[in-house]
mmCIF file of C-alpha atoms in Angstrom:
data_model
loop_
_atom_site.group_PDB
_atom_site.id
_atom_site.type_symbol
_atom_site.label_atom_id
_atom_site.label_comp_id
_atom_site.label_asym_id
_atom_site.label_seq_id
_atom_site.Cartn_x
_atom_site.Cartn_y
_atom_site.Cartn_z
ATOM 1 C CA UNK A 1 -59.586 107.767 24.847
ATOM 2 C CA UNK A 2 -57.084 105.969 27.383
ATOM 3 C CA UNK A 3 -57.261 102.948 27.631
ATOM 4 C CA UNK A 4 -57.557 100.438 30.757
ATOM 5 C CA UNK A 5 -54.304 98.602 31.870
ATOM 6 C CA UNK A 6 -56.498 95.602 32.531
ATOM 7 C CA UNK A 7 -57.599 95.855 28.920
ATOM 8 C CA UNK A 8 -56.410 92.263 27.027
ATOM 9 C CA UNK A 9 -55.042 93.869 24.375
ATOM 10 C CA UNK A 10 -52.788 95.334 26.629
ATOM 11 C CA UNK A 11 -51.991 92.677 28.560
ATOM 12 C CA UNK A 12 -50.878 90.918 25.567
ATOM 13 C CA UNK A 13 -48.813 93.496 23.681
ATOM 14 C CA UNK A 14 -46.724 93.873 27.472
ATOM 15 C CA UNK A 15 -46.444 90.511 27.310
ATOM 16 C CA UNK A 16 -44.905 90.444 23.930
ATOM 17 C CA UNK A 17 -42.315 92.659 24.653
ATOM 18 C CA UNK A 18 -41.286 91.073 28.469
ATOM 19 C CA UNK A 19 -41.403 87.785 26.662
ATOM 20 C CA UNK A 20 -38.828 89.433 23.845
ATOM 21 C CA UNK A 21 -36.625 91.188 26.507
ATOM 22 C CA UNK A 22 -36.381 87.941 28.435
ATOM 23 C CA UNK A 23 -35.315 85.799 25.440
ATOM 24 C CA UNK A 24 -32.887 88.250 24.809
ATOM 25 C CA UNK A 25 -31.090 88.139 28.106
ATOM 26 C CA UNK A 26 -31.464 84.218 27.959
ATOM 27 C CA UNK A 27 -29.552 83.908 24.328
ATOM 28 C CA UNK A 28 -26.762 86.278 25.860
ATOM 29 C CA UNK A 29 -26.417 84.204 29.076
ATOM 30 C CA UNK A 30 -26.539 81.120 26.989
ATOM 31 C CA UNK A 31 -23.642 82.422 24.668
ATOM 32 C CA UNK A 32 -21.633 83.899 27.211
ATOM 33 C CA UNK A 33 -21.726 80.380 28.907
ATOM 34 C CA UNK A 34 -21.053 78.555 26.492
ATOM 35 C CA UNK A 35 -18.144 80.777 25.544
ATOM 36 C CA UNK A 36 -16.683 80.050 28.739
ATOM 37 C CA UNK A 37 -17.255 76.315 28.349
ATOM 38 C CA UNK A 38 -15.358 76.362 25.006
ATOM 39 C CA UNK A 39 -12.159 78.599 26.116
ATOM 40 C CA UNK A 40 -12.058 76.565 29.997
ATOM 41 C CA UNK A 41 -11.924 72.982 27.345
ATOM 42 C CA UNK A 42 -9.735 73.253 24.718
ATOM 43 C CA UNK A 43 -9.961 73.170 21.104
ATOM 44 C CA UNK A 44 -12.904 71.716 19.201
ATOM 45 C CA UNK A 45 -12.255 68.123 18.079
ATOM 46 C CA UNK A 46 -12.375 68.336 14.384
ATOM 47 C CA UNK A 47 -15.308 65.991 12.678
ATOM 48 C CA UNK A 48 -14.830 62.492 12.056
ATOM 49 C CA UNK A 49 -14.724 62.771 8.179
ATOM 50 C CA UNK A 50 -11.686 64.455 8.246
ATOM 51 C CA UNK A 51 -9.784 62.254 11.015
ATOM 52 C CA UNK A 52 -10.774 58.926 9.061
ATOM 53 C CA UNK A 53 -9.159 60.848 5.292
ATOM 54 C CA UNK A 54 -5.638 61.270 6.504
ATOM 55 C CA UNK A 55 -4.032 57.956 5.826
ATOM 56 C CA UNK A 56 -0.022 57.361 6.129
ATOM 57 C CA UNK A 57 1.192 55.841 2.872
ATOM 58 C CA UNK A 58 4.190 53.653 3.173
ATOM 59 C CA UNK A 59 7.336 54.022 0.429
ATOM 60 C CA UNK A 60 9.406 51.521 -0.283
ATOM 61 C CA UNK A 61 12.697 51.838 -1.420
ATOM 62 C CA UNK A 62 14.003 48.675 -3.345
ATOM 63 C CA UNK A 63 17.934 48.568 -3.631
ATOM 64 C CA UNK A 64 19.917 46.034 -5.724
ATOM 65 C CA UNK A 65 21.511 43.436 -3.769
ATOM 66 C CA UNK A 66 24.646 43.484 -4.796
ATOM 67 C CA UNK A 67 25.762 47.101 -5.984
ATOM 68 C CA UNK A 68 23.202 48.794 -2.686
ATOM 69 C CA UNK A 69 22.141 51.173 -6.011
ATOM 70 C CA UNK A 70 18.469 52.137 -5.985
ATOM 71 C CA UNK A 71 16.733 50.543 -8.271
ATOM 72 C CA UNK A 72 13.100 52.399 -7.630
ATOM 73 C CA UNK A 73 11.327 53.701 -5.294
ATOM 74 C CA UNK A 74 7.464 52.257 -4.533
ATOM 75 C CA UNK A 75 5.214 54.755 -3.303
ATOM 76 C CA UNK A 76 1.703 55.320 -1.736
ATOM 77 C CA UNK A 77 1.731 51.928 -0.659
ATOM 78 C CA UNK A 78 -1.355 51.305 1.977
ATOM 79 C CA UNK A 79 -0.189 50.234 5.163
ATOM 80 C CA UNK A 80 -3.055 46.804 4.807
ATOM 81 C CA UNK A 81 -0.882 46.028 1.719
ATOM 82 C CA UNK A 82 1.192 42.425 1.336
ATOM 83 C CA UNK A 83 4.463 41.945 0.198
ATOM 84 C CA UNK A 84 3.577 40.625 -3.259
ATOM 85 C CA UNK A 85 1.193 43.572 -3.811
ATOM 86 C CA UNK A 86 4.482 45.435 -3.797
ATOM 87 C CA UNK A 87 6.166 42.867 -6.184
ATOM 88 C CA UNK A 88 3.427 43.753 -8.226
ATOM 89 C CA UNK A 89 3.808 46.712 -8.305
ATOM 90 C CA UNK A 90 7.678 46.308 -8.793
ATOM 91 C CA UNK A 91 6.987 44.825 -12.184
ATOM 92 C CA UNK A 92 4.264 47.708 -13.335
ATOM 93 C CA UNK A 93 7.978 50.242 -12.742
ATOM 94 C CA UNK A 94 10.437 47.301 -13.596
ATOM 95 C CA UNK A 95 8.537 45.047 -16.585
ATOM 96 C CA UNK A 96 11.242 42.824 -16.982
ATOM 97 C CA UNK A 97 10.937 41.181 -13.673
ATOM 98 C CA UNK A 98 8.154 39.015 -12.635
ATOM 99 C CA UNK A 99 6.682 38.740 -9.111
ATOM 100 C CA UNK A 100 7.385 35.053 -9.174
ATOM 101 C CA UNK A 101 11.180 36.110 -9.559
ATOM 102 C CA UNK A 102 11.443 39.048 -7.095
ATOM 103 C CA UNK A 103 13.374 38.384 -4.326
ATOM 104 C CA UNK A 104 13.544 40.670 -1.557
ATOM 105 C CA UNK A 105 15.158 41.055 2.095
ATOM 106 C CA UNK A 106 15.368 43.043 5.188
ATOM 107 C CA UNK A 107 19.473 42.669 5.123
ATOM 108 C CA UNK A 108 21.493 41.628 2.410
ATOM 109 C CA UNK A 109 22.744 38.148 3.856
ATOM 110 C CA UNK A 110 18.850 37.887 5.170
ATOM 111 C CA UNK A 111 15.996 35.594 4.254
ATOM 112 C CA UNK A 112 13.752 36.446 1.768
ATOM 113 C CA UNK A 113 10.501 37.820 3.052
ATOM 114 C CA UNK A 114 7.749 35.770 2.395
ATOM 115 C CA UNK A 115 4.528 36.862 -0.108
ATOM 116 C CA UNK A 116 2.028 36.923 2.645
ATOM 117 C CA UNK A 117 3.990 39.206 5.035
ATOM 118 C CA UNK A 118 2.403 42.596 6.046
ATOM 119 C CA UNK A 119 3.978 45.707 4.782
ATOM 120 C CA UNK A 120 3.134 47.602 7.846
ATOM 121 C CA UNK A 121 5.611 45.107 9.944
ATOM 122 C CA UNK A 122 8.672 45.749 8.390
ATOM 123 C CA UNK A 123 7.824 49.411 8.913
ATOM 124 C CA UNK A 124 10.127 51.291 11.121
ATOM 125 C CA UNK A 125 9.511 54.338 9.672
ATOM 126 C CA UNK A 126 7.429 55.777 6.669
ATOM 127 C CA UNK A 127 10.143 54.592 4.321
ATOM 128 C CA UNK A 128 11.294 51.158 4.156
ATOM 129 C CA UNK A 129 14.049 49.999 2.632
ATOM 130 C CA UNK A 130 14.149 46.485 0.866
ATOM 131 C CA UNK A 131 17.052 44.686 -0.788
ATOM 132 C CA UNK A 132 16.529 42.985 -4.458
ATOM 133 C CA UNK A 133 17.712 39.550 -5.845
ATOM 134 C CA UNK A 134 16.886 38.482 -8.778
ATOM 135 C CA UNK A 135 15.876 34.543 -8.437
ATOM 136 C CA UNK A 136 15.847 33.807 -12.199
ATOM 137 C CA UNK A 137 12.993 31.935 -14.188
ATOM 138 C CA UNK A 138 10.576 30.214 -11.868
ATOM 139 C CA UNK A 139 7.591 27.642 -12.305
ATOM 140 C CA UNK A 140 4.914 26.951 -10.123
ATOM 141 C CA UNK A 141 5.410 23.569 -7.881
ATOM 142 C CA UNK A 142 2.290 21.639 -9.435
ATOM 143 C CA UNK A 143 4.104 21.964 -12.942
ATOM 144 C CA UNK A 144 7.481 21.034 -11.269
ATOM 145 C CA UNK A 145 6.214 18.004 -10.006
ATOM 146 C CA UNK A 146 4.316 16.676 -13.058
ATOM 147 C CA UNK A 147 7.215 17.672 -15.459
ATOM 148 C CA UNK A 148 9.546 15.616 -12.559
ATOM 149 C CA UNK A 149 7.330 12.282 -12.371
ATOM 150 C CA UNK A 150 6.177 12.046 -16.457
ATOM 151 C CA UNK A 151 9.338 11.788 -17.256
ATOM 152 C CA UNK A 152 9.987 8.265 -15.674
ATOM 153 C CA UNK A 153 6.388 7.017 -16.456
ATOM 154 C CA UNK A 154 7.437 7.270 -20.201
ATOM 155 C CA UNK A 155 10.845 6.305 -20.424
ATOM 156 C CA UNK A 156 10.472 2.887 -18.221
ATOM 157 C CA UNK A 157 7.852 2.394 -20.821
ATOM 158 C CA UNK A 158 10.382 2.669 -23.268
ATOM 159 C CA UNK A 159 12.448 0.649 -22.401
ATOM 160 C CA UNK A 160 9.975 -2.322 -21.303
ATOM 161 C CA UNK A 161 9.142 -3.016 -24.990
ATOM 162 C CA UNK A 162 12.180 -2.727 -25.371
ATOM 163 C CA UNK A 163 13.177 -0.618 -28.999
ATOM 164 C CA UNK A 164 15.117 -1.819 -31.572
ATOM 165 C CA UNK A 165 17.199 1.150 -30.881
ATOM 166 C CA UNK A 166 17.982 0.080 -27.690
ATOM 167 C CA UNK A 167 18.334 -3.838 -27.467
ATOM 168 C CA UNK A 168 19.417 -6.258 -29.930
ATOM 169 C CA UNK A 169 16.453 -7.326 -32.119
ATOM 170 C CA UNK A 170 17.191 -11.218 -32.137
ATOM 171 C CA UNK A 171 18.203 -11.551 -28.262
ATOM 172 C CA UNK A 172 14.858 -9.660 -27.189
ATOM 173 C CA UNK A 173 12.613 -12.419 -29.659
ATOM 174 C CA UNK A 174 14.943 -15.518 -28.312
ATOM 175 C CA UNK A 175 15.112 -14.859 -24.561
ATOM 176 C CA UNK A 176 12.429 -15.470 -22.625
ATOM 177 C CA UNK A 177 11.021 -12.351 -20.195
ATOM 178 C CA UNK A 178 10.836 -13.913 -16.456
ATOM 179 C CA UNK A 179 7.792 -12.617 -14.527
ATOM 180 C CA UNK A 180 9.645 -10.764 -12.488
ATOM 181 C CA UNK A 181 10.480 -8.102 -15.483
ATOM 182 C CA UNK A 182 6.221 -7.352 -15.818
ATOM 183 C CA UNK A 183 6.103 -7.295 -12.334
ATOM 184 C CA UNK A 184 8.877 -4.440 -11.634
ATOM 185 C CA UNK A 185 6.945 -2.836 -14.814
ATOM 186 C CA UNK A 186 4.042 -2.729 -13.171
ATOM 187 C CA UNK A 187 5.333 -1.698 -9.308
ATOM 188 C CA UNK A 188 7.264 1.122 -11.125
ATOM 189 C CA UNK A 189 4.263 2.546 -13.553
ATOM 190 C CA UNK A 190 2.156 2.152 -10.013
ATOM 191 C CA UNK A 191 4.662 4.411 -7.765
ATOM 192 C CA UNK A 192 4.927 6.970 -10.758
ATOM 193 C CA UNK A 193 1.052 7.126 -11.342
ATOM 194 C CA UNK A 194 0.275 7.800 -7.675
ATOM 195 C CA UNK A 195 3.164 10.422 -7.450
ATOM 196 C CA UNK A 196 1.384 12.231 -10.541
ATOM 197 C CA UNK A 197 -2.603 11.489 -9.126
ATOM 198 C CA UNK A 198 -1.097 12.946 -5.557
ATOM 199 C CA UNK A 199 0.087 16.168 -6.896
ATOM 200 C CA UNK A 200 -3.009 16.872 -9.175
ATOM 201 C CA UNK A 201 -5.607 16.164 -6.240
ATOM 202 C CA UNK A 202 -3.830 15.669 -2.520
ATOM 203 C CA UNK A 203 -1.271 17.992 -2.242
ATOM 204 C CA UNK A 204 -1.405 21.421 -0.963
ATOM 205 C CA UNK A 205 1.322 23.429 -2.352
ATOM 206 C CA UNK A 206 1.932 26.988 -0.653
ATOM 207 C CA UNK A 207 5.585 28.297 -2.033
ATOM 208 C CA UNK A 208 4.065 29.129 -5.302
ATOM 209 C CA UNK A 209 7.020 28.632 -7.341
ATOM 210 C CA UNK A 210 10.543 27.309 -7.543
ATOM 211 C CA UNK A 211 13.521 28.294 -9.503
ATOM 212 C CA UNK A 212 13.894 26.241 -13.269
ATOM 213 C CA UNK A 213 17.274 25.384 -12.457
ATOM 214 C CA UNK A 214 15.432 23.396 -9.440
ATOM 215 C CA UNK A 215 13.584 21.473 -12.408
ATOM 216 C CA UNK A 216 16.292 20.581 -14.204
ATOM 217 C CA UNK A 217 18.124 19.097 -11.413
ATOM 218 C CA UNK A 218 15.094 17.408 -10.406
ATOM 219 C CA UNK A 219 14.621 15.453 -13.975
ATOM 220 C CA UNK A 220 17.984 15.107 -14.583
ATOM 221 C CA UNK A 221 18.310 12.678 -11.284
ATOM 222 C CA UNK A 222 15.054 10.720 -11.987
ATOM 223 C CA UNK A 223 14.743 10.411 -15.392
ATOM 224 C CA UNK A 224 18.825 9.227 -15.695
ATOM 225 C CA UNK A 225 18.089 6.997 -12.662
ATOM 226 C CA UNK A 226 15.355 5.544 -14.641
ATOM 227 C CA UNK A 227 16.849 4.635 -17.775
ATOM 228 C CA UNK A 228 19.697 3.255 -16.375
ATOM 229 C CA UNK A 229 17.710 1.279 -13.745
ATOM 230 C CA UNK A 230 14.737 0.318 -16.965
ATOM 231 C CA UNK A 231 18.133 -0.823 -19.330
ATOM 232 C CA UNK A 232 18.858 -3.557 -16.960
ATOM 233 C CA UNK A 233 15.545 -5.108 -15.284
ATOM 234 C CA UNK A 234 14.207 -5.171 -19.184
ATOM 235 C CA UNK A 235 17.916 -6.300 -20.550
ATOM 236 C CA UNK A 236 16.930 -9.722 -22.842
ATOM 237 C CA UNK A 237 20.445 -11.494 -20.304
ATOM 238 C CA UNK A 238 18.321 -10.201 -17.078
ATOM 239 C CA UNK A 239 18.800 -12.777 -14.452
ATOM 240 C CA UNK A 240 16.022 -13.215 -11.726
ATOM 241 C CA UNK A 241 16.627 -13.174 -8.165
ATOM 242 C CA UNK A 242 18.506 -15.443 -6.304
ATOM 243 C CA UNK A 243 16.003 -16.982 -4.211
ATOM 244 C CA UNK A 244 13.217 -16.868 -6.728
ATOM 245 C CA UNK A 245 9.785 -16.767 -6.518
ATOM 246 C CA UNK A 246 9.503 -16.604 -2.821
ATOM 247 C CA UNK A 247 12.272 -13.226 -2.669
ATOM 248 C CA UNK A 248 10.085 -11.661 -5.468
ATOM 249 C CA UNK A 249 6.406 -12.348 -3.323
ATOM 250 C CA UNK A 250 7.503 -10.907 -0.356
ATOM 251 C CA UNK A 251 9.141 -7.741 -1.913
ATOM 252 C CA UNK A 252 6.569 -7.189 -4.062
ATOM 253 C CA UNK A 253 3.832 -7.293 -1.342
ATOM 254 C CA UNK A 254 6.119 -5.111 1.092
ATOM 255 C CA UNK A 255 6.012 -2.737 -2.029
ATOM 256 C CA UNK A 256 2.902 -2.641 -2.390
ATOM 257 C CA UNK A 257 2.241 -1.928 1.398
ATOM 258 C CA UNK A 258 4.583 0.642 1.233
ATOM 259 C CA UNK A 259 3.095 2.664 -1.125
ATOM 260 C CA UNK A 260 -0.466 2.255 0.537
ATOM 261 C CA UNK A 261 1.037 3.683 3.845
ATOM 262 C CA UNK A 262 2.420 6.447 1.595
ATOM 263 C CA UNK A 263 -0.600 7.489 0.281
ATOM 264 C CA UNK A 264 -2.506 7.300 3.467
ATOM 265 C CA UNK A 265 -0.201 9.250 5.022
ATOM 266 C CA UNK A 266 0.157 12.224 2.286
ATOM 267 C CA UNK A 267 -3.969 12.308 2.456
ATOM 268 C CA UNK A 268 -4.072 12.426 6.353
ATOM 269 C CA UNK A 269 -1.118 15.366 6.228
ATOM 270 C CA UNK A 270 -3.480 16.923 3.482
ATOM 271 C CA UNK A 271 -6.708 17.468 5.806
ATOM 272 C CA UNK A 272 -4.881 17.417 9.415
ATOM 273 C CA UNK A 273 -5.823 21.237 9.629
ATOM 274 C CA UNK A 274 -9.690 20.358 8.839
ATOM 275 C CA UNK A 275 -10.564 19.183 11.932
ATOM 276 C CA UNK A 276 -10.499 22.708 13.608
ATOM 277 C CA UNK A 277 -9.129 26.204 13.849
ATOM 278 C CA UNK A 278 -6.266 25.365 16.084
ATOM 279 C CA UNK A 279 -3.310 23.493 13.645
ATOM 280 C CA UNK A 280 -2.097 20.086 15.430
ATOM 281 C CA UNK A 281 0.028 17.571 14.499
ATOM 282 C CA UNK A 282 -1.295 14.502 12.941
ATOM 283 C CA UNK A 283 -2.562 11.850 14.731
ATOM 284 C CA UNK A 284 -3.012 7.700 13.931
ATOM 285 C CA UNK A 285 -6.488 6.801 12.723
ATOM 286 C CA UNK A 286 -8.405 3.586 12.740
ATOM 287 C CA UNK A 287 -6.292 3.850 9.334
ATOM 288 C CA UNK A 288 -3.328 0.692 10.489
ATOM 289 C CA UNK A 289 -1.225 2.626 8.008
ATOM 290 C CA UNK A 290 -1.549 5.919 9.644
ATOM 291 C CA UNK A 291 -0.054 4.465 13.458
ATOM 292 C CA UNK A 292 3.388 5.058 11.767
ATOM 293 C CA UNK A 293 2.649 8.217 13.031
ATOM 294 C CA UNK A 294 3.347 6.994 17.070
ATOM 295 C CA UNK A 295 6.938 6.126 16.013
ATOM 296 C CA UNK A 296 8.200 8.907 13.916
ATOM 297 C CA UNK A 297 7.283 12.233 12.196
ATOM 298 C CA UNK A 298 7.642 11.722 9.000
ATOM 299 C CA UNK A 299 6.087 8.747 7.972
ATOM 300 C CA UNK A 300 5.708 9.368 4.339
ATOM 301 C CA UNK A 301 9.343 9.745 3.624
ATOM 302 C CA UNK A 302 9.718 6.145 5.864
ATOM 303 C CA UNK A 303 6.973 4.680 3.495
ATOM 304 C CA UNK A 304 9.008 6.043 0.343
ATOM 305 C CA UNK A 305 12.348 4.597 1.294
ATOM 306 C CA UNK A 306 10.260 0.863 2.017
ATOM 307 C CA UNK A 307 9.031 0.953 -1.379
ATOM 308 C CA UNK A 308 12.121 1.719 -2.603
ATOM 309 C CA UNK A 309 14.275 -1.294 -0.497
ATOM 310 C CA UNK A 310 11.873 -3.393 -1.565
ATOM 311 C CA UNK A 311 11.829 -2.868 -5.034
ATOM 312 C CA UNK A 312 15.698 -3.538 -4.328
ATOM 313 C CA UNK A 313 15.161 -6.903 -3.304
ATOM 314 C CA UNK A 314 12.606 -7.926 -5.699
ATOM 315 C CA UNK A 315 14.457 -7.151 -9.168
ATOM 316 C CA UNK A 316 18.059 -7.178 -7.128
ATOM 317 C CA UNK A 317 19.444 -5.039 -9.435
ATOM 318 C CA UNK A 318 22.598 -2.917 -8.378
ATOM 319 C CA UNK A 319 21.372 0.011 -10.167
ATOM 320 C CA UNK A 320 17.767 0.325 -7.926
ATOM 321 C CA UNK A 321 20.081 -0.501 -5.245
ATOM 322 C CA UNK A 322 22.388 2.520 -5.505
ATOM 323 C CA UNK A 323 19.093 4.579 -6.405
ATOM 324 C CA UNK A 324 17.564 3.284 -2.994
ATOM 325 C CA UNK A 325 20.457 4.010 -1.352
ATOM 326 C CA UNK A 326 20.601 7.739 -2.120
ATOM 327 C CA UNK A 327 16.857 7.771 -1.753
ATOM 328 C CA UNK A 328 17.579 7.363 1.785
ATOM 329 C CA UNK A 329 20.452 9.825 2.188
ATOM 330 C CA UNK A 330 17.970 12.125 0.449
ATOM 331 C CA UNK A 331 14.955 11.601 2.144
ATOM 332 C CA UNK A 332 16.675 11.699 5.983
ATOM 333 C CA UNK A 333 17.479 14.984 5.295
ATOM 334 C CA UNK A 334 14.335 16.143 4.078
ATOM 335 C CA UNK A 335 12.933 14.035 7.175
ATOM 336 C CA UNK A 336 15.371 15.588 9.940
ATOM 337 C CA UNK A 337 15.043 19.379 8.804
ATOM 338 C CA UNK A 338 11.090 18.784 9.163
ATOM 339 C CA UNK A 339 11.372 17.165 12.362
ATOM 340 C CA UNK A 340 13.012 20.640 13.636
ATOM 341 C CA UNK A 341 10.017 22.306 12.317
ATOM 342 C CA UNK A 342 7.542 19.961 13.862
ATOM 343 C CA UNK A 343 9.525 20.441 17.317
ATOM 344 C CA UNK A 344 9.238 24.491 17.252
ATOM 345 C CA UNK A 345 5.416 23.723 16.612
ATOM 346 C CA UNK A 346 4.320 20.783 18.447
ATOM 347 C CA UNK A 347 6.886 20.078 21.137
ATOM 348 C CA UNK A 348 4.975 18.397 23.363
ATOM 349 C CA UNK A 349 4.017 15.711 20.556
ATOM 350 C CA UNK A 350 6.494 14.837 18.802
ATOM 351 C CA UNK A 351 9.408 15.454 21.242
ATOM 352 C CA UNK A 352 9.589 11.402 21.727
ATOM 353 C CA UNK A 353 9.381 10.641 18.049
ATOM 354 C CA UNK A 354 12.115 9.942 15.481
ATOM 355 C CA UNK A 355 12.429 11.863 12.047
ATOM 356 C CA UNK A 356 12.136 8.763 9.574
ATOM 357 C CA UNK A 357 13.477 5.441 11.014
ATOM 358 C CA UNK A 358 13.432 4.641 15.382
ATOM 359 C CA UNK A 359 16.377 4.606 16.758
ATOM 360 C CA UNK A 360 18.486 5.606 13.275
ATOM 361 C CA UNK A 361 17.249 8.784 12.596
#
């Protein structure tokens, strides 16, 4: 029996198989397009996964300063990595050496490259090459410091009571100790204690270390200076100032001022980056110590040498004198090679301002 085209169910199976035909031809048109689109652009970019896992390593070649023969060769060394990260890992191939005593340099006659620096700018290429000294047994600048200032704490000490061992037992018991001689003890112990409570809780140390030999020298200045300049104030024949009591008053309370100014002065370099982002130089406060700073750049070292002058002038022994007087030499070199510093940073400040003393330096 034939059925009627108008049936439904013939409707519906015709429309199956136009609706069949027609996605047919639409998935080939669709391909074929977008087979054009793909051969008219280019390659595919490949996925992000596999762009972000190739990362250039960095190898550094270290070189002994001296002989230019390579010592070993650092590799796989992430281009975010510091300067001591490789030092550390220097020591994991070379155990003898410590970070702390790894020197290394661009050139040979160069300067060495500081911890902090950025692998990735020394980079020229994929292989750097650095140059090795070997700076010889360090210690950290807080232990320096304490080790440099404890020394003449104690031995002035020593010498104030003043040992059998050191002084003639009957002249210390006859002679009578002028005021002056507990004063100077006292002046002294103060500059020494402040030194020590300044580098355990003001001072900011960012070198990290210093060479031993550094130490020695150090103690070796202070600690002779001290018993030579303890032997005589504390002697039983000392003989007080010239102009007496009024000399000692005046020197005493200029020391005293003196070392006030110097420890406002270390505190106000110690928190002069707190008061924003941008790094200034220091300014005076309502602090009347701290206006030193209008005059000169280096107030602390001007404070030092005043305590030391005036410590002069109160015992007037030739000893502090010749002490003061290198303490001076000393600290205007410090002073002027900071004031260069302080000019490449904050020219416009301290461009009318002396280095320790107006007018002298």
């Amino acid at each position: 029996r034939r059925q009627k085209p108008s049936s439904p169910e013939h409707k519906r199976d015709l429309g199956a198989h136009g609706g069949a035909l027609s996605v047919s031809r639409n998935d080939t048109r669709s391909f074929f397009n977008f087979s054009q689109l793909v051969l008219s652009a280019g390659h595919l970019r490949s996925p992000p996964v596999l762009k972000h896992s190739k990362i250039t390593y960095f190898e550094v070649e270290i070189l002994d300063v001296q002989s230019k023969k390579q010592i070993c060769i650092v590799d796989k060394v992430p281009p975010s990595s510091t300067l001591l990260d490789v030092k550390h890992k220097f020591h994991k191939a070379c155990p003898q050496w410590y970070p702390s005593r790894v020197g290394l340099q661009l050139e040979r006659n160069g300067p060495y490259l500081k911890d902090s620096i950025n692998i990735q700018t020394l980079a020229v290429s994929s292989i750097i090459t650095l140059y090795f000294t070997d700076l010889g047994q360090q210690v950290g600048w807080t232990t320096f410091f304490l080790t440099e200032y404890t020394g003449p704490l104690l031995i002035y000490l020593l010498f104030y009571i003043r040992l059998s061992t050191i002084y003639d037992q009957v002249e210390s018991t006859k002679n009578f100790r002028h005021p002056v001689v507990h004063l100077a003890c006292f002046c002294h112990c103060l500059h020494y204690i402040r030194h020590l409570l300044e580098t355990l809780f003001v001072h900011k140390f960012s070198g990290g270390h210093t060479p031993l030999k550094n130490m020695i020298k150090g103690c070796a200045f202070y600690w002779g200076f001290t018993s030579w300049i303890a032997y005589y104030i504390n002697h039983p024949r000392y003989t007080p100032p010239s102009f007496g009591h009024r000399q000692v008053s005046f020197a005493a309370l200029a020391f005293l001022m003196c070392e006030a100014g110097n420890h406002f002065i270390n505190v106000t370099l110690a928190h002069q980056n707190h008061s924003g982002s941008k790094a200034c130089f220091p300014s005076p406060t309502y602090n009347p110590f701290t206006w030193l700073f209008l005059l000169v750049s280096c107030p602390n070292y001007t404070y030092e040498v005043g305590s030391w002058i005036s410590f002069t002038v109160m015992t007037q022994t030739l000893p502090v004198g010749i002490f003061a007087f290198l303490m001076v030499i000393q600290m205007s070199l410090w002073a002027q090679k900071k004031h260069k510093l302080y000019l490449k940073r904050f020219y416009p400040e301290v461009r009318r301002k002396a280095a320790m003393i107006p007018i002298i330096f």
